[in-house]
Amino acid sequence: MRKLYLKQINTHSSQTATTVRDINGKAEYLVTGSFGREDAFIHVYNNLGQLVVELKQTSFGLLPRFTITFQDEEVGSIGVSLGTLLDVIYVRDLNWFIRGSLTSGTYHAYHKQTRLMTVKPVKRPNGLFNELTIKNKAQEPILIGIAVILSRWLFNTKPSPLKNLLRQPITLAYSDRKSTRLNSRHKR
Protein backbone atom coordinates (compact mmCIF):
# COMPACT_ATOMS: atom_id res chain seq x y z
CA MET A 1 0.00 0.00 0.00
CA ARG A 2 1.26 3.41 -0.96
CA LYS A 3 0.24 6.77 0.45
CA LEU A 4 -0.24 9.72 -1.88
CA TYR A 5 -1.25 13.27 -1.00
CA LEU A 6 -3.67 15.41 -2.98
CA LYS A 7 -3.89 19.02 -1.81
CA GLN A 8 -7.38 20.15 -0.86
CA ILE A 9 -8.17 23.20 -2.95
CA ASN A 10 -11.34 25.08 -2.09
CA THR A 11 -12.10 27.18 -5.12
CA HIS A 12 -14.99 27.99 -7.39
CA SER A 13 -12.60 28.27 -10.33
CA SER A 14 -13.61 26.42 -13.48
CA GLN A 15 -10.04 25.16 -13.95
CA THR A 16 -7.65 23.34 -11.65
CA ALA A 17 -4.13 21.95 -11.61
CA THR A 18 -2.52 20.17 -8.69
CA THR A 19 0.36 17.81 -8.03
CA VAL A 20 -0.08 14.48 -6.27
CA ARG A 21 2.93 13.70 -4.10
CA ASP A 22 4.22 10.67 -2.24
CA ILE A 23 4.97 10.62 1.50
CA ASN A 24 8.45 12.12 0.84
CA GLY A 25 7.06 15.03 -1.20
CA LYS A 26 8.12 13.66 -4.59
CA ALA A 27 5.73 14.59 -7.41
CA GLU A 28 4.10 11.42 -8.76
CA TYR A 29 1.13 12.75 -10.78
CA LEU A 30 -0.18 16.01 -12.17
CA VAL A 31 -3.95 16.49 -12.22
CA THR A 32 -5.53 19.13 -14.42
CA GLY A 33 -9.16 19.79 -15.06
CA SER A 34 -11.86 22.05 -16.35
CA PHE A 35 -15.27 22.19 -14.70
CA GLY A 36 -18.67 23.73 -15.23
CA ARG A 37 -18.70 23.64 -19.01
CA GLU A 38 -19.93 21.23 -21.62
CA ASP A 39 -16.43 19.89 -22.27
CA ALA A 40 -15.50 19.36 -18.58
CA PHE A 41 -12.68 16.90 -17.89
CA ILE A 42 -10.04 15.66 -15.46
CA HIS A 43 -6.63 14.62 -16.78
CA VAL A 44 -4.13 12.62 -14.73
CA TYR A 45 -0.53 12.66 -15.98
CA ASN A 46 2.27 10.44 -14.67
CA ASN A 47 5.63 11.83 -13.53
CA LEU A 48 6.93 11.51 -17.12
CA GLY A 49 4.23 13.89 -18.38
CA GLN A 50 2.19 11.20 -20.15
CA LEU A 51 -1.60 11.35 -19.99
CA VAL A 52 -2.71 8.11 -18.33
CA VAL A 53 -6.33 8.81 -17.33
CA GLU A 54 -9.04 11.07 -18.65
CA LEU A 55 -12.39 11.48 -16.94
CA LYS A 56 -14.76 13.27 -19.29
CA GLN A 57 -18.12 14.65 -18.25
CA THR A 58 -20.95 13.12 -20.26
CA SER A 59 -23.99 14.43 -18.39
CA PHE A 60 -24.42 17.78 -16.77
CA GLY A 61 -26.40 19.52 -14.11
CA LEU A 62 -26.84 18.59 -10.49
CA LEU A 63 -25.86 14.92 -10.92
CA PRO A 64 -22.97 14.73 -13.41
CA ARG A 65 -21.58 11.53 -14.91
CA PHE A 66 -18.01 10.98 -16.13
CA THR A 67 -16.56 8.34 -18.43
CA ILE A 68 -13.17 6.96 -17.40
CA THR A 69 -10.54 6.41 -20.10
CA PHE A 70 -7.33 4.65 -19.04
CA GLN A 71 -4.44 4.52 -21.51
CA ASP A 72 -6.76 5.37 -24.44
CA GLU A 73 -9.38 2.73 -23.57
CA GLU A 74 -12.74 3.52 -21.98
CA VAL A 75 -12.88 1.36 -18.86
CA GLY A 76 -15.85 2.66 -16.88
CA SER A 77 -18.01 5.53 -15.71
CA ILE A 78 -18.93 7.19 -12.45
CA GLY A 79 -21.79 9.41 -11.44
CA VAL A 80 -23.64 10.49 -8.35
CA SER A 81 -27.33 9.67 -8.23
CA LEU A 82 -30.07 10.72 -5.86
CA GLY A 83 -30.73 7.12 -4.91
CA THR A 84 -27.30 6.67 -3.37
CA LEU A 85 -27.47 9.70 -1.09
CA LEU A 86 -23.68 9.64 -1.31
CA ASP A 87 -23.32 6.61 0.99
CA VAL A 88 -22.41 4.25 -1.86
CA ILE A 89 -21.29 5.21 -5.35
CA TYR A 90 -20.86 2.57 -8.03
CA VAL A 91 -18.15 2.73 -10.73
CA ARG A 92 -19.70 0.99 -13.72
CA ASP A 93 -17.78 -1.57 -15.78
CA LEU A 94 -14.92 -1.67 -13.26
CA ASN A 95 -17.35 -3.06 -10.66
CA TRP A 96 -15.93 -0.84 -7.96
CA PHE A 97 -17.95 0.84 -5.27
CA ILE A 98 -17.13 3.73 -3.01
CA ARG A 99 -18.46 3.74 0.51
CA GLY A 100 -18.02 6.07 3.43
CA SER A 101 -18.75 9.58 4.51
CA LEU A 102 -17.99 11.90 1.67
CA THR A 103 -19.20 14.79 3.82
CA SER A 104 -16.34 14.19 6.27
CA GLY A 105 -13.96 13.38 3.42
CA THR A 106 -13.29 9.83 4.61
CA TYR A 107 -14.25 7.01 2.25
CA HIS A 108 -13.07 3.71 0.76
CA ALA A 109 -13.11 2.21 -2.72
CA TYR A 110 -13.64 -1.54 -3.09
CA HIS A 111 -13.75 -4.25 -5.71
CA LYS A 112 -15.92 -6.99 -4.22
CA GLN A 113 -14.47 -7.29 -0.70
CA THR A 114 -10.99 -6.05 -1.59
CA ARG A 115 -10.21 -2.51 -0.49
CA LEU A 116 -8.56 -0.58 -3.32
CA MET A 117 -8.22 2.84 -1.71
CA THR A 118 -8.84 4.77 1.49
CA VAL A 119 -9.19 8.55 1.43
CA LYS A 120 -9.04 10.69 4.54
CA PRO A 121 -8.28 14.35 5.17
CA VAL A 122 -4.97 15.06 6.92
CA LYS A 123 -3.11 18.15 7.98
CA ARG A 124 0.48 18.35 6.78
CA PRO A 125 3.01 21.13 7.38
CA ASN A 126 2.08 22.81 4.09
CA GLY A 127 -1.72 22.62 4.36
CA LEU A 128 -4.72 20.33 4.21
CA PHE A 129 -4.49 17.24 2.00
CA ASN A 130 -6.49 14.16 1.08
CA GLU A 131 -4.36 11.16 2.00
CA LEU A 132 -4.95 8.40 -0.53
CA THR A 133 -3.81 4.94 0.57
CA ILE A 134 -3.86 2.82 -2.59
CA LYS A 135 -3.24 -0.92 -2.74
CA ASN A 136 -2.36 -1.39 -6.43
CA LYS A 137 0.02 1.04 -8.16
CA ALA A 138 -1.51 0.27 -11.59
CA GLN A 139 -4.90 1.60 -10.37
CA GLU A 140 -3.50 4.81 -8.85
CA PRO A 141 -4.30 7.18 -11.74
CA ILE A 142 -7.94 6.07 -11.98
CA LEU A 143 -8.45 6.26 -8.23
CA ILE A 144 -6.81 9.71 -8.10
CA GLY A 145 -9.20 10.94 -10.81
CA ILE A 146 -12.19 9.57 -8.89
CA ALA A 147 -10.98 11.23 -5.66
CA VAL A 148 -10.69 14.57 -7.48
CA ILE A 149 -14.22 14.30 -8.88
CA LEU A 150 -15.78 13.41 -5.53
CA SER A 151 -13.91 16.15 -3.72
CA ARG A 152 -14.79 18.71 -6.37
CA TRP A 153 -18.44 17.69 -6.56
CA LEU A 154 -19.05 17.95 -2.86
CA PHE A 155 -16.81 20.76 -1.68
CA ASN A 156 -15.55 22.97 -4.49
CA THR A 157 -18.66 23.86 -6.41
CA LYS A 158 -21.25 26.47 -5.61
CA PRO A 159 -23.69 25.49 -2.86
CA SER A 160 -27.05 24.08 -3.87
CA PRO A 161 -30.06 22.96 -1.83
CA LEU A 162 -29.33 19.30 -2.66
CA LYS A 163 -25.69 19.51 -1.58
CA ASN A 164 -26.69 21.31 1.62
CA LEU A 165 -29.22 18.54 2.32
CA LEU A 166 -26.67 15.80 1.60
CA ARG A 167 -24.21 17.34 4.08
CA GLN A 168 -26.74 16.74 6.89
CA PRO A 169 -27.26 13.43 8.68
CA ILE A 170 -30.20 11.58 7.18
CA THR A 171 -32.71 9.67 9.27
CA LEU A 172 -35.36 7.62 7.57
CA ALA A 173 -38.53 7.07 9.56
CA TYR A 174 -41.49 4.86 8.83
CA SER A 175 -44.93 5.36 10.27
CA ASP A 176 -47.32 2.44 10.26
CA ARG A 177 -50.28 4.63 11.27
CA LYS A 178 -51.89 4.70 7.82
CA SER A 179 -51.53 0.97 7.15
CA THR A 180 -52.87 0.16 10.64
CA ARG A 181 -55.88 2.38 10.00
CA LEU A 182 -56.51 0.78 6.62
CA ASN A 183 -56.13 -2.75 8.01
CA SER A 184 -58.56 -2.07 10.89
CA ARG A 185 -61.23 -0.86 8.42
CA HIS A 186 -60.77 -3.96 6.33
CA LYS A 187 -61.37 -6.27 9.34
CA ARG A 188 -64.84 -4.82 10.06
mmCIF file of C-alpha atoms in Angstrom, residues 74-153:
data_model
loop_
_atom_site.group_PDB
_atom_site.id
_atom_site.type_symbol
_atom_site.label_atom_id
_atom_site.label_comp_id
_atom_site.label_asym_id
_atom_site.label_seq_id
_atom_site.Cartn_x
_atom_site.Cartn_y
_atom_site.Cartn_z
ATOM 1 C CA GLU A 74 -12.742 3.515 -21.985
ATOM 2 C CA VAL A 75 -12.877 1.361 -18.861
ATOM 3 C CA GLY A 76 -15.852 2.658 -16.876
ATOM 4 C CA SER A 77 -18.012 5.531 -15.706
ATOM 5 C CA ILE A 78 -18.926 7.185 -12.454
ATOM 6 C CA GLY A 79 -21.791 9.414 -11.443
ATOM 7 C CA VAL A 80 -23.639 10.490 -8.355
ATOM 8 C CA SER A 81 -27.334 9.671 -8.232
ATOM 9 C CA LEU A 82 -30.073 10.717 -5.861
ATOM 10 C CA GLY A 83 -30.731 7.118 -4.911
ATOM 11 C CA THR A 84 -27.299 6.667 -3.369
ATOM 12 C CA LEU A 85 -27.474 9.698 -1.090
ATOM 13 C CA LEU A 86 -23.676 9.640 -1.309
ATOM 14 C CA ASP A 87 -23.320 6.608 0.990
ATOM 15 C CA VAL A 88 -22.409 4.250 -1.857
ATOM 16 C CA ILE A 89 -21.285 5.207 -5.347
ATOM 17 C CA TYR A 90 -20.865 2.571 -8.034
ATOM 18 C CA VAL A 91 -18.154 2.732 -10.726
ATOM 19 C CA ARG A 92 -19.701 0.987 -13.721
ATOM 20 C CA ASP A 93 -17.783 -1.571 -15.784
ATOM 21 C CA LEU A 94 -14.922 -1.665 -13.258
ATOM 22 C CA ASN A 95 -17.346 -3.060 -10.664
ATOM 23 C CA TRP A 96 -15.926 -0.840 -7.955
ATOM 24 C CA PHE A 97 -17.953 0.841 -5.270
ATOM 25 C CA ILE A 98 -17.125 3.728 -3.007
ATOM 26 C CA ARG A 99 -18.465 3.741 0.511
ATOM 27 C CA GLY A 100 -18.021 6.068 3.433
ATOM 28 C CA SER A 101 -18.749 9.582 4.514
ATOM 29 C CA LEU A 102 -17.988 11.895 1.669
ATOM 30 C CA THR A 103 -19.195 14.791 3.823
ATOM 31 C CA SER A 104 -16.336 14.192 6.275
ATOM 32 C CA GLY A 105 -13.962 13.378 3.417
ATOM 33 C CA THR A 106 -13.285 9.827 4.606
ATOM 34 C CA TYR A 107 -14.246 7.009 2.250
ATOM 35 C CA HIS A 108 -13.067 3.708 0.765
ATOM 36 C CA ALA A 109 -13.113 2.212 -2.720
ATOM 37 C CA TYR A 110 -13.640 -1.540 -3.087
ATOM 38 C CA HIS A 111 -13.748 -4.248 -5.714
ATOM 39 C CA LYS A 112 -15.919 -6.987 -4.219
ATOM 40 C CA GLN A 113 -14.475 -7.289 -0.703
ATOM 41 C CA THR A 114 -10.992 -6.053 -1.586
ATOM 42 C CA ARG A 115 -10.207 -2.510 -0.492
ATOM 43 C CA LEU A 116 -8.562 -0.583 -3.316
ATOM 44 C CA MET A 117 -8.219 2.845 -1.707
ATOM 45 C CA THR A 118 -8.843 4.767 1.488
ATOM 46 C CA VAL A 119 -9.188 8.554 1.431
ATOM 47 C CA LYS A 120 -9.036 10.690 4.537
ATOM 48 C CA PRO A 121 -8.276 14.353 5.171
ATOM 49 C CA VAL A 122 -4.967 15.058 6.922
ATOM 50 C CA LYS A 123 -3.111 18.152 7.985
ATOM 51 C CA ARG A 124 0.480 18.352 6.780
ATOM 52 C CA PRO A 125 3.015 21.128 7.382
ATOM 53 C CA ASN A 126 2.081 22.810 4.086
ATOM 54 C CA GLY A 127 -1.718 22.620 4.365
ATOM 55 C CA LEU A 128 -4.724 20.326 4.206
ATOM 56 C CA PHE A 129 -4.495 17.239 2.004
ATOM 57 C CA ASN A 130 -6.487 14.161 1.085
ATOM 58 C CA GLU A 131 -4.358 11.164 2.002
ATOM 59 C CA LEU A 132 -4.948 8.398 -0.530
ATOM 60 C CA THR A 133 -3.814 4.941 0.572
ATOM 61 C CA ILE A 134 -3.858 2.816 -2.588
ATOM 62 C CA LYS A 135 -3.239 -0.921 -2.739
ATOM 63 C CA ASN A 136 -2.364 -1.388 -6.434
ATOM 64 C CA LYS A 137 0.022 1.043 -8.162
ATOM 65 C CA ALA A 138 -1.509 0.270 -11.586
ATOM 66 C CA GLN A 139 -4.898 1.598 -10.365
ATOM 67 C CA GLU A 140 -3.504 4.806 -8.854
ATOM 68 C CA PRO A 141 -4.299 7.184 -11.737
ATOM 69 C CA ILE A 142 -7.940 6.070 -11.984
ATOM 70 C CA LEU A 143 -8.454 6.264 -8.228
ATOM 71 C CA ILE A 144 -6.811 9.708 -8.099
ATOM 72 C CA GLY A 145 -9.199 10.938 -10.805
ATOM 73 C CA ILE A 146 -12.187 9.573 -8.889
ATOM 74 C CA ALA A 147 -10.984 11.229 -5.659
ATOM 75 C CA VAL A 148 -10.692 14.574 -7.477
ATOM 76 C CA ILE A 149 -14.222 14.300 -8.878
ATOM 77 C CA LEU A 150 -15.782 13.409 -5.530
ATOM 78 C CA SER A 151 -13.907 16.154 -3.716
ATOM 79 C CA ARG A 152 -14.792 18.714 -6.373
ATOM 80 C CA TRP A 153 -18.442 17.685 -6.558
#
